[in-house]
Coordinates of C-alpha atoms in Angstrom, one line a residue:
M1 CA 28.3 14.5 -11.8
T2 CA 28.7 11.9 -9.0
N3 CA 30.9 11.9 -5.9
Q4 CA 33.5 9.3 -7.0
F5 CA 34.9 9.0 -3.4
L6 CA 32.1 7.1 -2.4
S7 CA 32.1 4.5 -5.2
S8 CA 28.6 3.0 -5.8
I9 CA 25.7 0.9 -4.4
T10 CA 25.1 -2.8 -5.2
Y11 CA 21.7 -4.2 -5.0
I12 CA 21.2 -7.8 -3.8
V13 CA 18.1 -10.0 -4.4
R14 CA 17.6 -13.2 -2.4
T15 CA 15.3 -15.9 -3.6
R16 CA 15.1 -19.6 -3.3
F17 CA 16.8 -21.5 -0.4
C18 CA 19.1 -24.3 -1.6
E19 CA 19.0 -27.4 0.7
E20 CA 22.4 -28.5 -0.8
T21 CA 24.3 -25.4 0.1
Q22 CA 22.2 -24.1 3.0
E23 CA 22.3 -20.6 1.2
F24 CA 19.8 -18.5 -0.5
Q25 CA 20.2 -17.9 -4.3
K26 CA 21.6 -14.4 -4.7
T27 CA 21.6 -12.2 -7.7
E28 CA 23.7 -8.9 -7.5
F29 CA 23.1 -5.7 -9.7
S30 CA 26.0 -3.2 -9.9
S31 CA 26.7 -0.5 -12.4
D32 CA 28.5 2.8 -12.8
N33 CA 25.0 4.2 -12.5
S34 CA 23.6 3.0 -9.1
L35 CA 20.1 4.2 -10.0
A36 CA 20.1 1.8 -13.0
A37 CA 21.3 -0.9 -10.7
R38 CA 18.2 -0.3 -8.6
N39 CA 15.9 -0.3 -11.4
N40 CA 17.3 -3.6 -12.8
A41 CA 17.1 -5.2 -9.4
F42 CA 13.3 -4.3 -9.2
K43 CA 12.7 -5.4 -12.8
F44 CA 14.3 -8.8 -11.8
I45 CA 12.0 -9.2 -9.1
E46 CA 8.9 -8.5 -11.0
S47 CA 10.0 -11.0 -13.8
Y48 CA 10.7 -13.6 -11.1
L49 CA 7.5 -13.0 -9.4
E50 CA 5.5 -13.4 -12.5
I51 CA 7.3 -16.8 -13.1
I52 CA 6.8 -18.2 -9.6
A53 CA 3.1 -17.0 -9.5
N54 CA 2.2 -18.7 -12.8
E55 CA 3.8 -21.8 -11.3
G56 CA 1.6 -21.8 -8.4
L57 CA 4.0 -20.8 -5.8
V58 CA 2.6 -17.7 -4.2
Q59 CA -0.4 -16.8 -2.1
I60 CA -1.9 -13.4 -1.0
S61 CA -2.7 -12.0 2.4
S62 CA -4.4 -8.8 3.8
D63 CA -6.0 -7.9 7.1
I64 CA -7.4 -4.8 5.7
I65 CA -9.7 -6.0 2.8
N66 CA -12.3 -8.6 2.3
S67 CA -11.1 -11.9 4.0
H68 CA -13.4 -14.1 2.1
A69 CA -12.2 -12.7 -1.2
I70 CA -8.4 -13.6 -0.1
K71 CA -9.4 -17.1 0.9
R72 CA -11.4 -17.7 -2.4
F73 CA -8.6 -16.3 -4.6
N74 CA -5.9 -18.2 -2.9
K75 CA -7.8 -21.7 -3.5
T76 CA -7.7 -20.7 -7.4
I77 CA -4.1 -19.9 -7.8
L78 CA -2.4 -23.0 -6.3
K79 CA -2.3 -24.9 -9.9
P80 CA 0.0 -23.5 -12.5
S81 CA -1.5 -21.0 -15.0
N82 CA 0.0 -18.4 -17.3
R83 CA -2.9 -16.1 -16.2
T84 CA -2.2 -16.0 -12.4
Y85 CA 0.2 -13.1 -12.3
K86 CA -2.2 -11.0 -14.3
R87 CA -4.9 -12.0 -12.0
I88 CA -2.8 -11.0 -8.9
K89 CA -2.1 -7.6 -10.6
L90 CA -5.9 -6.9 -10.6
F91 CA -5.7 -6.9 -6.7
N92 CA -4.6 -3.6 -5.4
Q93 CA -1.0 -4.5 -4.6
E94 CA -0.9 -1.5 -2.2
V95 CA -3.1 -3.4 0.3
I96 CA -2.0 -7.1 0.0
S97 CA 1.0 -9.0 0.9
I98 CA 2.4 -11.4 -1.8
I99 CA 3.8 -14.4 -0.1
P100 CA 6.1 -16.8 -2.0
N101 CA 5.7 -20.6 -1.1
Q102 CA 7.3 -20.9 2.5
K103 CA 9.1 -24.2 1.9
I104 CA 10.9 -23.0 -1.2
F105 CA 11.3 -19.3 -0.1
P106 CA 11.3 -19.4 3.7
K107 CA 12.6 -15.8 3.8
G108 CA 10.5 -14.7 0.9
I109 CA 12.1 -12.6 -1.9
R110 CA 14.1 -9.8 -0.4
L111 CA 15.9 -6.8 -1.7
S112 CA 18.8 -5.1 -0.1
F113 CA 21.6 -2.8 -0.9
R114 CA 25.4 -2.6 0.0
I115 CA 27.4 0.6 0.0
N116 CA 30.7 -0.2 -1.8
L117 CA 33.1 1.7 0.3
P118 CA 36.6 2.5 -1.0
L119 CA 38.5 1.0 1.9
E120 CA 39.2 -2.6 1.5
N121 CA 39.1 -3.6 5.1
E122 CA 35.8 -1.9 5.7
K123 CA 32.9 -4.1 6.3
N124 CA 30.1 -3.8 3.7
E125 CA 26.8 -4.1 5.6
E126 CA 23.6 -4.8 3.8
F127 CA 20.4 -2.9 4.2
E128 CA 17.0 -4.5 3.4
I129 CA 14.6 -2.0 1.5
F130 CA 11.8 -4.3 0.1
S131 CA 10.4 -7.9 0.4
F132 CA 7.7 -10.2 -0.6
Q133 CA 7.0 -12.2 2.6
K134 CA 4.5 -12.6 5.4
P135 CA 3.6 -9.2 7.0
N136 CA 4.8 -10.3 10.5
H137 CA 8.1 -11.3 9.1
T138 CA 8.8 -7.9 7.6
S139 CA 10.2 -4.9 9.6
I140 CA 8.6 -2.0 7.9
N141 CA 10.4 0.3 10.4
Q142 CA 13.5 -1.0 9.4
Q143 CA 13.1 -0.9 5.7
L144 CA 11.8 2.7 5.7
N145 CA 14.9 3.8 7.7
H146 CA 16.9 2.0 5.2
L147 CA 15.2 3.8 2.3
I148 CA 16.0 7.1 4.1
L149 CA 19.7 5.9 4.2
E150 CA 19.7 4.9 0.5
N151 CA 18.2 8.3 -0.8
T152 CA 20.7 10.2 1.5
F153 CA 23.6 8.4 0.1
L154 CA 22.6 8.6 -3.5
N155 CA 22.1 12.4 -3.1
Y156 CA 25.6 12.6 -1.5
M157 CA 27.0 10.9 -4.6
G158 CA 25.5 13.5 -6.6
Y159 CA 22.5 11.7 -8.4
H160 CA 19.5 13.9 -9.5
I161 CA 16.4 11.8 -8.3
D162 CA 13.2 12.8 -10.1
E163 CA 11.0 10.2 -8.2
E164 CA 11.8 11.2 -4.6
I165 CA 8.8 11.2 -2.3
V166 CA 8.5 13.6 0.7
I167 CA 7.2 12.3 3.8
S168 CA 6.6 13.8 7.1
K169 CA 7.4 11.9 10.4
N170 CA 3.9 13.0 11.6
E171 CA 2.4 10.6 9.3
F172 CA 3.5 7.7 11.4
K173 CA 2.4 7.1 15.0
T174 CA 4.0 3.4 15.4
L175 CA 7.2 3.7 13.4
S176 CA 10.6 5.1 14.9
I177 CA 12.1 7.6 12.4
E178 CA 14.6 10.3 13.2
P179 CA 14.1 13.1 10.5
V180 CA 11.1 15.3 11.0
E181 CA 10.8 15.2 7.3
F182 CA 12.6 13.0 5.0
K183 CA 12.9 11.7 1.3
I184 CA 12.8 8.3 -0.1
I185 CA 12.7 6.6 -3.5
D186 CA 9.6 4.6 -3.8
T187 CA 9.5 0.8 -4.0
P188 CA 6.6 -1.2 -5.7
Y189 CA 3.1 -0.8 -4.0
K190 CA 4.1 0.9 -0.8
W191 CA 5.1 4.6 0.0
E192 CA 3.8 7.1 -2.7
N193 CA 0.1 6.8 -1.8
E194 CA -1.0 8.6 1.5
T195 CA -3.9 6.3 2.1
R196 CA -1.5 3.3 1.9
R197 CA 1.0 5.0 4.2
F198 CA -1.7 5.3 7.0
S199 CA -2.3 1.6 6.5
I200 CA 1.4 0.8 6.7
D201 CA 1.6 2.7 10.0
Y202 CA -1.0 0.3 11.6
L203 CA -0.5 -2.9 9.6
T204 CA 1.0 -5.0 12.4
N205 CA -1.8 -4.4 14.8
K206 CA -5.6 -4.2 13.9
H207 CA -6.4 -2.4 17.3
L208 CA -3.8 0.2 16.5
F209 CA -5.5 0.6 13.0
H210 CA -8.8 1.1 14.8
D211 CA -7.1 3.7 16.9
G212 CA -5.7 5.4 13.9
L213 CA -9.2 5.9 12.4
Q214 CA -10.1 7.8 15.6
Y215 CA -6.9 9.8 15.6
R216 CA -7.3 10.8 12.0
L217 CA -11.1 11.9 12.8
S218 CA -9.9 14.1 15.8
H219 CA -7.2 15.7 13.7
H220 CA -9.0 15.7 10.3
E221 CA -7.7 19.1 9.4
M222 CA -4.3 17.9 9.1
Y223 CA -5.1 15.4 6.5
H224 CA -6.4 16.5 3.0
Y225 CA -7.4 13.0 2.1
I226 CA -10.4 13.0 4.8
S227 CA -13.9 13.6 3.6
F228 CA -17.3 14.0 5.4
L229 CA -20.8 13.5 3.9
E230 CA -22.5 16.9 3.0
R231 CA -25.9 14.7 3.1
N232 CA -26.4 11.4 4.9
C233 CA -27.6 9.4 1.8
I234 CA -26.4 6.3 -0.1
E235 CA -25.9 8.3 -3.4
E236 CA -23.7 10.8 -1.6
I237 CA -21.6 8.1 -0.1
E238 CA -21.3 6.3 -3.4
K239 CA -20.2 9.5 -5.2
N240 CA -17.6 10.0 -2.5
V241 CA -16.3 6.4 -2.6
Y242 CA -16.2 6.1 -6.4
S243 CA -14.3 9.4 -6.7
M244 CA -11.7 8.2 -4.2
L245 CA -11.3 4.8 -6.0
H246 CA -10.5 6.7 -9.3
S247 CA -8.2 9.3 -7.6
T248 CA -5.8 8.6 -4.8
G249 CA -8.0 7.1 -2.3
G250 CA -9.0 8.4 1.1
L251 CA -11.0 8.2 4.3
L252 CA -14.6 8.9 4.4
Y253 CA -16.5 9.2 7.8
I254 CA -20.3 8.7 8.0
G255 CA -22.2 9.8 11.0
Y256 CA -20.2 12.8 11.9
H257 CA -19.3 16.0 10.2
P258 CA -17.4 18.6 12.4
E259 CA -19.1 21.5 10.7
N260 CA -22.7 20.1 11.0
I261 CA -22.9 17.8 13.8
V262 CA -26.7 18.3 14.5
E263 CA -27.6 16.9 10.9
S264 CA -24.8 14.5 10.5
V265 CA -25.2 12.4 13.5
M266 CA -26.9 9.0 13.5
N267 CA -28.0 6.5 16.0
N268 CA -26.5 3.0 16.3
E269 CA -29.3 1.3 14.1
E270 CA -28.9 3.8 11.4
I271 CA -25.0 3.4 11.2
I272 CA -25.2 -0.4 11.2
D273 CA -27.8 -0.3 8.3
Y274 CA -25.5 1.8 6.2
Y275 CA -22.7 -0.6 7.2
Q276 CA -24.7 -3.7 6.1
Y277 CA -26.0 -2.2 2.9
L278 CA -22.6 -0.8 1.8
N279 CA -20.7 -3.8 2.6
H280 CA -23.0 -5.9 0.6
T281 CA -23.4 -3.4 -2.3
F282 CA -19.6 -2.9 -2.8
S283 CA -19.0 -6.6 -2.2
Q284 CA -21.0 -7.4 -5.6
D285 CA -18.4 -5.3 -7.6
K286 CA -15.3 -7.7 -8.2
Y287 CA -12.9 -4.9 -8.5
L288 CA -14.3 -2.6 -5.4
F289 CA -14.4 -4.9 -2.6
K290 CA -10.6 -5.4 -2.8
N291 CA -10.2 -1.6 -2.4
I292 CA -12.6 -0.8 0.5
Y293 CA -12.1 -1.3 4.4
F294 CA -15.1 -0.7 6.6
D295 CA -14.9 -0.1 10.4
L296 CA -17.3 1.2 13.1
I297 CA -15.8 3.4 15.7
N298 CA -17.0 5.5 18.6
Y299 CA -16.1 9.2 18.5
L300 CA -17.2 11.6 21.3
D301 CA -20.1 9.1 22.0
F302 CA -21.2 9.2 18.3
P303 CA -21.2 6.0 16.4
V304 CA -19.2 6.6 13.1
L305 CA -18.6 4.5 10.1
A306 CA -15.0 5.0 8.7
I307 CA -14.4 3.8 5.1
V308 CA -11.0 3.5 4.1
V309 CA -10.7 3.7 0.3
Y310 CA -7.7 2.6 -1.7
P311 CA -7.2 3.9 -5.2
L312 CA -7.7 1.5 -8.1
N313 CA -4.5 0.5 -9.7
L314 CA -4.0 1.0 -13.6
E315 CA -5.1 -2.6 -14.4
S316 CA -8.3 -2.3 -12.5
K317 CA -9.2 1.1 -13.7
K318 CA -8.9 -0.2 -17.4
R319 CA -11.2 -2.9 -16.6
H320 CA -13.7 -0.9 -14.3
A321 CA -14.3 1.3 -17.3
Y322 CA -17.1 -1.1 -18.2
N323 CA -19.5 0.9 -16.0
R324 CA -19.0 4.5 -16.6
D325 CA -21.8 5.2 -14.5
K326 CA -19.7 4.6 -11.4
I327 CA -16.7 6.6 -12.3
F328 CA -16.8 9.9 -10.6
V329 CA -14.4 12.8 -10.3
R330 CA -14.5 15.6 -7.5
Q331 CA -13.7 19.1 -8.4
N332 CA -14.2 22.0 -6.1
N333 CA -16.4 19.9 -3.8
T334 CA -18.7 19.1 -6.9
F335 CA -19.0 15.5 -8.3
F336 CA -19.0 14.9 -12.0
K337 CA -19.5 11.4 -13.8
I338 CA -16.7 10.8 -16.3
K339 CA -19.2 10.3 -19.2
D340 CA -20.8 13.6 -18.5
S341 CA -17.7 15.6 -18.4

């Protein structure tokens, strides 16, 4: 049963800018079932994105994965092709921004909602919860707070929401959020994965991202997705990285282990050698280099290599199965190859 006093939610998708009317094209989704209207709005956006991507009207951007890969890919998708959208989906869309053509879509593609209040004279304000546009044009803080409002309203109306995500305010250091713990319904490629949430927090400033890696290391006991090397060797690093790729991602720190400092620390030359070798090795795999971010940090005067691993999306997992020697799972601190399990 839903609360009929507060009528419903209408979802609004804004796309192309019309020079003639000086307005954005707008498509509204409303229904007696507000959750159904929400799902229909997101389905519309995905279909729309596929069409304009195949028309050569999108580019991608990311500050936290291989910049050369981004530039190389963007050069290849400017010409119309019915394969473009499929190729974009092979990129982990949790760590890239999809940017529609700025001339045709000066404000990107945006989804907002409007609460349909029963009073006719009441102003119906719109709240943006999702967008495809340049990262510096997106207010992540505002979108997250609007998602909290949306979920609160839907619950008040009496909807049972199976896909709720519970998030703690402590996960974010740069975003301003009132509730200590809150729930939202996910939007594509954003909030469900914890490694992605870590990146969202620092996406607007690379220096803050660097600081975030140091903060996570000093408070590692608070984050279950952080791992340290049991042995300083390439094989152990690869096992950790590949197991994260095929699970939910995570952070791996090399050169410092809080429970084994004496044997884990390395000097600057050793850390740089690891960095150069791993960066070269993983860049050879056309799926992996799009999901890994390397950064060198200093912690308690120790040089530390931080590797942020974003999980492979479903499309990439299927294709990455070509090399079953590189598919590991971790159980009880022990690694198993998929093909041996």
